[in-house]
Amino acid sequence: MARTRLTPEREGELYGATLDLLRDVGYDALTMDAVAARTHSSKATLYRQWGSKPELVARALRHNKPADVAQIDTGSLRGDFHAMVSMADDCQMERDSALMRGLAHAVHNNPDLHQALRDLLIEPELNGLGLFLRRAVDRGEISEDQPALKYVTHMLVGAFVARQLVEDRSVDQAFLRDYLDAVLLPALGV
């Protein structure tokens, strides 16, 4: 698929409009026609640029991330996790949590969306998290055979899901820092 050249500003505008529509109407009701109308572009341009609605949504979410987790290296695992939490403010986390809850439901009925999210959002995040953990092992902060290592992602996702279910509240920086210090890091022996 040939991609057209967009300025970073225009690309950001298209991604922002896509996420706004996603928040407003949900994934199933989101259409390329609606994105085109909101951004004063043609549907053909959107398909030429992204190929499909799932790819556009996944790339918009990726673009919305405040920074690449793999770039964080504070010299300690605790510092890396706290820096990761500091990348997004509480308002952004609340908006992103609502988006992800809606998408979690949509992926069950949309295998193309699931694959696009895995390829463009989840795998890069897992790779970045893997770097965090590999550096911590290399520094001797955690043991390579630490049984909790394979559950770090599960624990992080669990924090997001459980807070909403148990307390009917979105995660925020204070909750995540406390969760890291009280649950995740002790589970890793840090």
PDB file of C-alpha atoms in Angstrom:
ATOM      1  CA  MET A   1       0.000   0.000   0.000  1.00  0.00           C
ATOM      2  CA  ALA A   2       1.512   3.317  -1.070  1.00  0.00           C
ATOM      3  CA  ARG A   3       1.479   5.896   1.686  1.00  0.00           C
ATOM      4  CA  THR A   4       1.119   9.543   0.890  1.00  0.00           C
ATOM      5  CA  ARG A   5       3.299  12.126   2.538  1.00  0.00           C
ATOM      6  CA  LEU A   6       1.645  13.940   5.387  1.00  0.00           C
ATOM      7  CA  THR A   7       3.218  16.569   7.535  1.00  0.00           C
ATOM      8  CA  PRO A   8       3.655  15.477  11.150  1.00  0.00           C
ATOM      9  CA  GLU A   9       1.110  18.140  12.108  1.00  0.00           C
ATOM     10  CA  ARG A  10      -1.507  16.814   9.665  1.00  0.00           C
ATOM     11  CA  GLU A  11      -0.846  13.237  10.696  1.00  0.00           C
ATOM     12  CA  GLY A  12      -1.271  14.244  14.361  1.00  0.00           C
ATOM     13  CA  GLU A  13      -4.514  16.022  13.495  1.00  0.00           C
ATOM     14  CA  LEU A  14      -5.863  12.891  11.778  1.00  0.00           C
ATOM     15  CA  TYR A  15      -4.839  10.700  14.720  1.00  0.00           C
ATOM     16  CA  GLY A  16      -6.403  13.113  17.208  1.00  0.00           C
ATOM     17  CA  ALA A  17      -9.677  13.182  15.297  1.00  0.00           C
ATOM     18  CA  THR A  18      -9.697   9.389  15.109  1.00  0.00           C
ATOM     19  CA  LEU A  19      -9.247   9.069  18.875  1.00  0.00           C
ATOM     20  CA  ASP A  20     -11.880  11.728  19.561  1.00  0.00           C
ATOM     21  CA  LEU A  21     -14.359   9.851  17.380  1.00  0.00           C
ATOM     22  CA  LEU A  22     -13.402   6.587  19.020  1.00  0.00           C
ATOM     23  CA  ARG A  23     -14.157   8.078  22.444  1.00  0.00           C
ATOM     24  CA  ASP A  24     -17.437   9.553  21.165  1.00  0.00           C
ATOM     25  CA  VAL A  25     -18.911   6.607  19.276  1.00  0.00           C
ATOM     26  CA  GLY A  26     -16.802   3.518  20.030  1.00  0.00           C
ATOM     27  CA  TYR A  27     -14.904   1.318  17.643  1.00  0.00           C
ATOM     28  CA  ASP A  28     -17.816  -0.414  15.946  1.00  0.00           C
ATOM     29  CA  ALA A  29     -19.548   2.858  15.044  1.00  0.00           C
ATOM     30  CA  LEU A  30     -16.313   4.583  13.976  1.00  0.00           C
ATOM     31  CA  THR A  31     -16.151   4.872  10.192  1.00  0.00           C
ATOM     32  CA  MET A  32     -13.541   6.104   7.770  1.00  0.00           C
ATOM     33  CA  ASP A  33     -16.271   8.391   6.380  1.00  0.00           C
ATOM     34  CA  ALA A  34     -16.647  10.024   9.799  1.00  0.00           C
ATOM     35  CA  VAL A  35     -12.872  10.488  10.155  1.00  0.00           C
ATOM     36  CA  ALA A  36     -12.727  11.957   6.643  1.00  0.00           C
ATOM     37  CA  ALA A  37     -15.584  14.352   7.395  1.00  0.00           C
ATOM     38  CA  ARG A  38     -14.118  15.473  10.709  1.00  0.00           C
ATOM     39  CA  THR A  39     -10.666  16.064   9.230  1.00  0.00           C
ATOM     40  CA  HIS A  40     -11.776  17.514   5.882  1.00  0.00           C
ATOM     41  CA  SER A  41      -9.963  14.788   3.994  1.00  0.00           C
ATOM     42  CA  SER A  42     -11.072  12.110   1.583  1.00  0.00           C
ATOM     43  CA  LYS A  43     -11.804   8.549   2.532  1.00  0.00           C
ATOM     44  CA  ALA A  44      -9.517   7.477  -0.319  1.00  0.00           C
ATOM     45  CA  THR A  45      -6.634   9.376   1.285  1.00  0.00           C
ATOM     46  CA  LEU A  46      -7.252   7.635   4.600  1.00  0.00           C
ATOM     47  CA  TYR A  47      -7.290   4.196   2.982  1.00  0.00           C
ATOM     48  CA  ARG A  48      -4.207   5.010   0.923  1.00  0.00           C
ATOM     49  CA  GLN A  49      -2.380   6.167   4.051  1.00  0.00           C
ATOM     50  CA  TRP A  50      -3.475   3.473   6.514  1.00  0.00           C
ATOM     51  CA  GLY A  51      -5.167   0.736   4.507  1.00  0.00           C
ATOM     52  CA  SER A  52      -7.858  -0.076   7.065  1.00  0.00           C
ATOM     53  CA  LYS A  53      -9.749   1.188  10.077  1.00  0.00           C
ATOM     54  CA  PRO A  54      -7.914  -1.179  12.470  1.00  0.00           C
ATOM     55  CA  GLU A  55      -4.513   0.089  11.314  1.00  0.00           C
ATOM     56  CA  LEU A  56      -5.599   3.733  11.574  1.00  0.00           C
ATOM     57  CA  VAL A  57      -6.899   3.172  15.115  1.00  0.00           C
ATOM     58  CA  ALA A  58      -3.787   1.261  16.224  1.00  0.00           C
ATOM     59  CA  ARG A  59      -1.445   3.883  14.748  1.00  0.00           C
ATOM     60  CA  ALA A  60      -3.469   6.687  16.342  1.00  0.00           C
ATOM     61  CA  LEU A  61      -3.124   4.990  19.714  1.00  0.00           C
ATOM     62  CA  ARG A  62       0.610   4.480  19.167  1.00  0.00           C
ATOM     63  CA  HIS A  63       1.023   8.135  18.173  1.00  0.00           C
ATOM     64  CA  ASN A  64      -0.891   9.158  21.314  1.00  0.00           C
ATOM     65  CA  LYS A  65       1.650   7.484  23.603  1.00  0.00           C
ATOM     66  CA  PRO A  66       3.699  10.141  25.413  1.00  0.00           C
ATOM     67  CA  ALA A  67       7.059   8.439  24.813  1.00  0.00           C
ATOM     68  CA  ASP A  68       8.710   5.202  23.851  1.00  0.00           C
ATOM     69  CA  VAL A  69       9.063   3.054  26.958  1.00  0.00           C
ATOM     70  CA  ALA A  70      12.228   1.486  25.515  1.00  0.00           C
ATOM     71  CA  GLN A  71      13.974   4.882  25.736  1.00  0.00           C
ATOM     72  CA  ILE A  72      13.639   5.086  29.528  1.00  0.00           C
ATOM     73  CA  ASP A  73      16.797   4.153  31.435  1.00  0.00           C
ATOM     74  CA  THR A  74      17.190   5.764  34.845  1.00  0.00           C
ATOM     75  CA  GLY A  75      19.682   3.211  36.152  1.00  0.00           C
ATOM     76  CA  SER A  76      17.225   1.337  38.374  1.00  0.00           C
ATOM     77  CA  LEU A  77      14.096  -0.701  37.810  1.00  0.00           C
ATOM     78  CA  ARG A  78      12.127   1.364  40.347  1.00  0.00           C
ATOM     79  CA  GLY A  79      13.284   4.551  38.617  1.00  0.00           C
ATOM     80  CA  ASP A  80      12.377   3.175  35.184  1.00  0.00           C
ATOM     81  CA  PHE A  81       8.868   2.206  36.294  1.00  0.00           C
ATOM     82  CA  HIS A  82       8.309   5.540  38.027  1.00  0.00           C
ATOM     83  CA  ALA A  83       9.551   7.404  34.931  1.00  0.00           C
ATOM     84  CA  MET A  84       7.151   5.369  32.805  1.00  0.00           C
ATOM     85  CA  VAL A  85       4.243   6.329  35.081  1.00  0.00           C
ATOM     86  CA  SER A  86       5.276   9.999  34.907  1.00  0.00           C
ATOM     87  CA  MET A  87       5.056  10.053  31.100  1.00  0.00           C
ATOM     88  CA  ALA A  88       1.294  10.646  31.105  1.00  0.00           C
ATOM     89  CA  ASP A  89      -0.690  12.957  33.335  1.00  0.00           C
ATOM     90  CA  ASP A  90      -3.745  11.776  35.252  1.00  0.00           C
ATOM     91  CA  CYS A  91      -6.209  13.291  32.778  1.00  0.00           C
ATOM     92  CA  GLN A  92      -4.511  11.520  29.866  1.00  0.00           C
ATOM     93  CA  MET A  93      -4.484   8.218  31.792  1.00  0.00           C
ATOM     94  CA  GLU A  94      -8.205   8.500  32.465  1.00  0.00           C
ATOM     95  CA  ARG A  95      -8.939   9.187  28.796  1.00  0.00           C
ATOM     96  CA  ASP A  96      -6.658   6.368  27.659  1.00  0.00           C
ATOM     97  CA  SER A  97      -8.177   3.923  30.167  1.00  0.00           C
ATOM     98  CA  ALA A  98     -11.651   4.636  28.818  1.00  0.00           C
ATOM     99  CA  LEU A  99     -10.395   4.094  25.273  1.00  0.00           C
ATOM    100  CA  MET A 100      -8.702   0.825  26.151  1.00  0.00           C
ATOM    101  CA  ARG A 101     -11.788  -0.502  27.963  1.00  0.00           C
ATOM    102  CA  GLY A 102     -13.841   0.143  24.838  1.00  0.00           C
ATOM    103  CA  LEU A 103     -11.234  -1.446  22.595  1.00  0.00           C
ATOM    104  CA  ALA A 104     -10.888  -4.488  24.873  1.00  0.00           C
ATOM    105  CA  HIS A 105     -14.492  -5.313  24.057  1.00  0.00           C
ATOM    106  CA  ALA A 106     -14.103  -4.547  20.338  1.00  0.00           C
ATOM    107  CA  VAL A 107     -11.122  -6.888  19.829  1.00  0.00           C
ATOM    108  CA  HIS A 108     -13.292  -9.912  20.617  1.00  0.00           C
ATOM    109  CA  ASN A 109     -15.385  -9.283  17.499  1.00  0.00           C
ATOM    110  CA  ASN A 110     -12.677  -7.778  15.295  1.00  0.00           C
ATOM    111  CA  PRO A 111      -9.660 -10.018  14.714  1.00  0.00           C
ATOM    112  CA  ASP A 112      -8.110  -7.418  12.375  1.00  0.00           C
ATOM    113  CA  LEU A 113      -8.226  -4.832  15.151  1.00  0.00           C
ATOM    114  CA  HIS A 114      -6.737  -7.325  17.590  1.00  0.00           C
ATOM    115  CA  GLN A 115      -3.862  -8.058  15.217  1.00  0.00           C
ATOM    116  CA  ALA A 116      -3.225  -4.368  14.465  1.00  0.00           C
ATOM    117  CA  LEU A 117      -3.161  -3.536  18.185  1.00  0.00           C
ATOM    118  CA  ARG A 118      -0.780  -6.440  18.865  1.00  0.00           C
ATOM    119  CA  ASP A 119       1.550  -5.450  16.024  1.00  0.00           C
ATOM    120  CA  LEU A 120       1.580  -1.688  16.472  1.00  0.00           C
ATOM    121  CA  LEU A 121       0.912  -1.120  20.158  1.00  0.00           C
ATOM    122  CA  ILE A 122       1.218  -4.176  22.380  1.00  0.00           C
ATOM    123  CA  GLU A 123       4.367  -5.800  20.976  1.00  0.00           C
ATOM    124  CA  PRO A 124       6.415  -2.564  21.045  1.00  0.00           C
ATOM    125  CA  GLU A 125       5.327  -1.977  24.649  1.00  0.00           C
ATOM    126  CA  LEU A 126       6.194  -5.542  25.613  1.00  0.00           C
ATOM    127  CA  ASN A 127       9.592  -5.140  23.964  1.00  0.00           C
ATOM    128  CA  GLY A 128      10.208  -1.922  25.914  1.00  0.00           C
ATOM    129  CA  LEU A 129       9.153  -3.581  29.144  1.00  0.00           C
ATOM    130  CA  GLY A 130      11.429  -6.497  28.301  1.00  0.00           C
ATOM    131  CA  LEU A 131      14.343  -4.056  28.019  1.00  0.00           C
ATOM    132  CA  PHE A 132      13.515  -2.621  31.466  1.00  0.00           C
ATOM    133  CA  LEU A 133      13.568  -6.062  32.970  1.00  0.00           C
ATOM    134  CA  ARG A 134      16.664  -7.246  31.063  1.00  0.00           C
ATOM    135  CA  ARG A 135      18.621  -4.215  32.309  1.00  0.00           C
ATOM    136  CA  ALA A 136      17.454  -4.910  35.869  1.00  0.00           C
ATOM    137  CA  VAL A 137      18.687  -8.506  35.568  1.00  0.00           C
ATOM    138  CA  ASP A 138      21.997  -7.319  34.075  1.00  0.00           C
ATOM    139  CA  ARG A 139      22.447  -4.836  36.951  1.00  0.00           C
ATOM    140  CA  GLY A 140      21.724  -7.606  39.453  1.00  0.00           C
ATOM    141  CA  GLU A 141      18.548  -5.970  40.783  1.00  0.00           C
ATOM    142  CA  ILE A 142      16.498  -9.065  40.053  1.00  0.00           C
ATOM    143  CA  SER A 143      17.407 -12.660  39.457  1.00  0.00           C
ATOM    144  CA  GLU A 144      17.046 -14.050  35.961  1.00  0.00           C
ATOM    145  CA  ASP A 145      15.127 -17.016  37.372  1.00  0.00           C
ATOM    146  CA  GLN A 146      12.724 -14.801  39.355  1.00  0.00           C
ATOM    147  CA  PRO A 147       9.319 -16.534  38.861  1.00  0.00           C
ATOM    148  CA  ALA A 148       7.384 -13.233  38.879  1.00  0.00           C
ATOM    149  CA  LEU A 149       9.265 -11.948  35.796  1.00  0.00           C
ATOM    150  CA  LYS A 150       6.911 -13.687  33.397  1.00  0.00           C
ATOM    151  CA  TYR A 151       3.907 -12.063  35.103  1.00  0.00           C
ATOM    152  CA  VAL A 152       4.985  -8.407  35.081  1.00  0.00           C
ATOM    153  CA  THR A 153       2.746  -7.550  32.130  1.00  0.00           C
ATOM    154  CA  HIS A 154      -0.162  -9.358  33.740  1.00  0.00           C
ATOM    155  CA  MET A 155       0.361  -7.450  36.981  1.00  0.00           C
ATOM    156  CA  LEU A 156       0.458  -4.104  35.156  1.00  0.00           C
ATOM    157  CA  VAL A 157      -2.650  -4.812  33.099  1.00  0.00           C
ATOM    158  CA  GLY A 158      -4.314  -6.140  36.233  1.00  0.00           C
ATOM    159  CA  ALA A 159      -3.753  -2.818  37.996  1.00  0.00           C
ATOM    160  CA  PHE A 160      -5.640  -0.979  35.262  1.00  0.00           C
ATOM    161  CA  VAL A 161      -8.501  -3.453  35.111  1.00  0.00           C
ATOM    162  CA  ALA A 162      -8.844  -4.052  38.842  1.00  0.00           C
ATOM    163  CA  ARG A 163      -8.921  -0.398  39.872  1.00  0.00           C
ATOM    164  CA  GLN A 164     -11.864   0.226  37.593  1.00  0.00           C
ATOM    165  CA  LEU A 165     -13.704  -2.915  38.705  1.00  0.00           C
ATOM    166  CA  VAL A 166     -12.975  -2.722  42.429  1.00  0.00           C
ATOM    167  CA  GLU A 167     -13.051   1.024  43.040  1.00  0.00           C
ATOM    168  CA  ASP A 168     -14.896   2.320  39.945  1.00  0.00           C
ATOM    169  CA  ARG A 169     -11.985   4.704  39.396  1.00  0.00           C
ATOM    170  CA  SER A 170      -9.430   5.095  36.668  1.00  0.00           C
ATOM    171  CA  VAL A 171      -5.779   4.669  37.470  1.00  0.00           C
ATOM    172  CA  ASP A 172      -3.724   7.755  38.175  1.00  0.00           C
ATOM    173  CA  GLN A 173      -0.054   8.395  38.853  1.00  0.00           C
ATOM    174  CA  ALA A 174      -0.397   8.131  42.630  1.00  0.00           C
ATOM    175  CA  PHE A 175      -2.187   4.778  42.411  1.00  0.00           C
ATOM    176  CA  LEU A 176       0.299   3.359  39.905  1.00  0.00           C
ATOM    177  CA  ARG A 177       3.341   4.474  41.920  1.00  0.00           C
ATOM    178  CA  ASP A 178       1.869   2.932  45.059  1.00  0.00           C
ATOM    179  CA  TYR A 179       0.962  -0.254  43.167  1.00  0.00           C
ATOM    180  CA  LEU A 180       4.482  -0.530  41.766  1.00  0.00           C
ATOM    181  CA  ASP A 181       6.078  -0.058  45.175  1.00  0.00           C
ATOM    182  CA  ALA A 182       3.620  -2.232  47.123  1.00  0.00           C
ATOM    183  CA  VAL A 183       2.921  -5.047  44.645  1.00  0.00           C
ATOM    184  CA  LEU A 184       4.998  -5.300  41.496  1.00  0.00           C
ATOM    185  CA  LEU A 185       8.485  -4.481  42.743  1.00  0.00           C
ATOM    186  CA  PRO A 186       8.183  -6.638  45.913  1.00  0.00           C
ATOM    187  CA  ALA A 187       6.932  -9.505  43.735  1.00  0.00           C
ATOM    188  CA  LEU A 188      10.178  -9.172  41.787  1.00  0.00           C
ATOM    189  CA  GLY A 189      12.225  -9.059  44.974  1.00  0.00           C
ATOM    190  CA  VAL A 190      13.143  -5.374  44.599  1.00  0.00           C
TER     191      VAL A 190
END
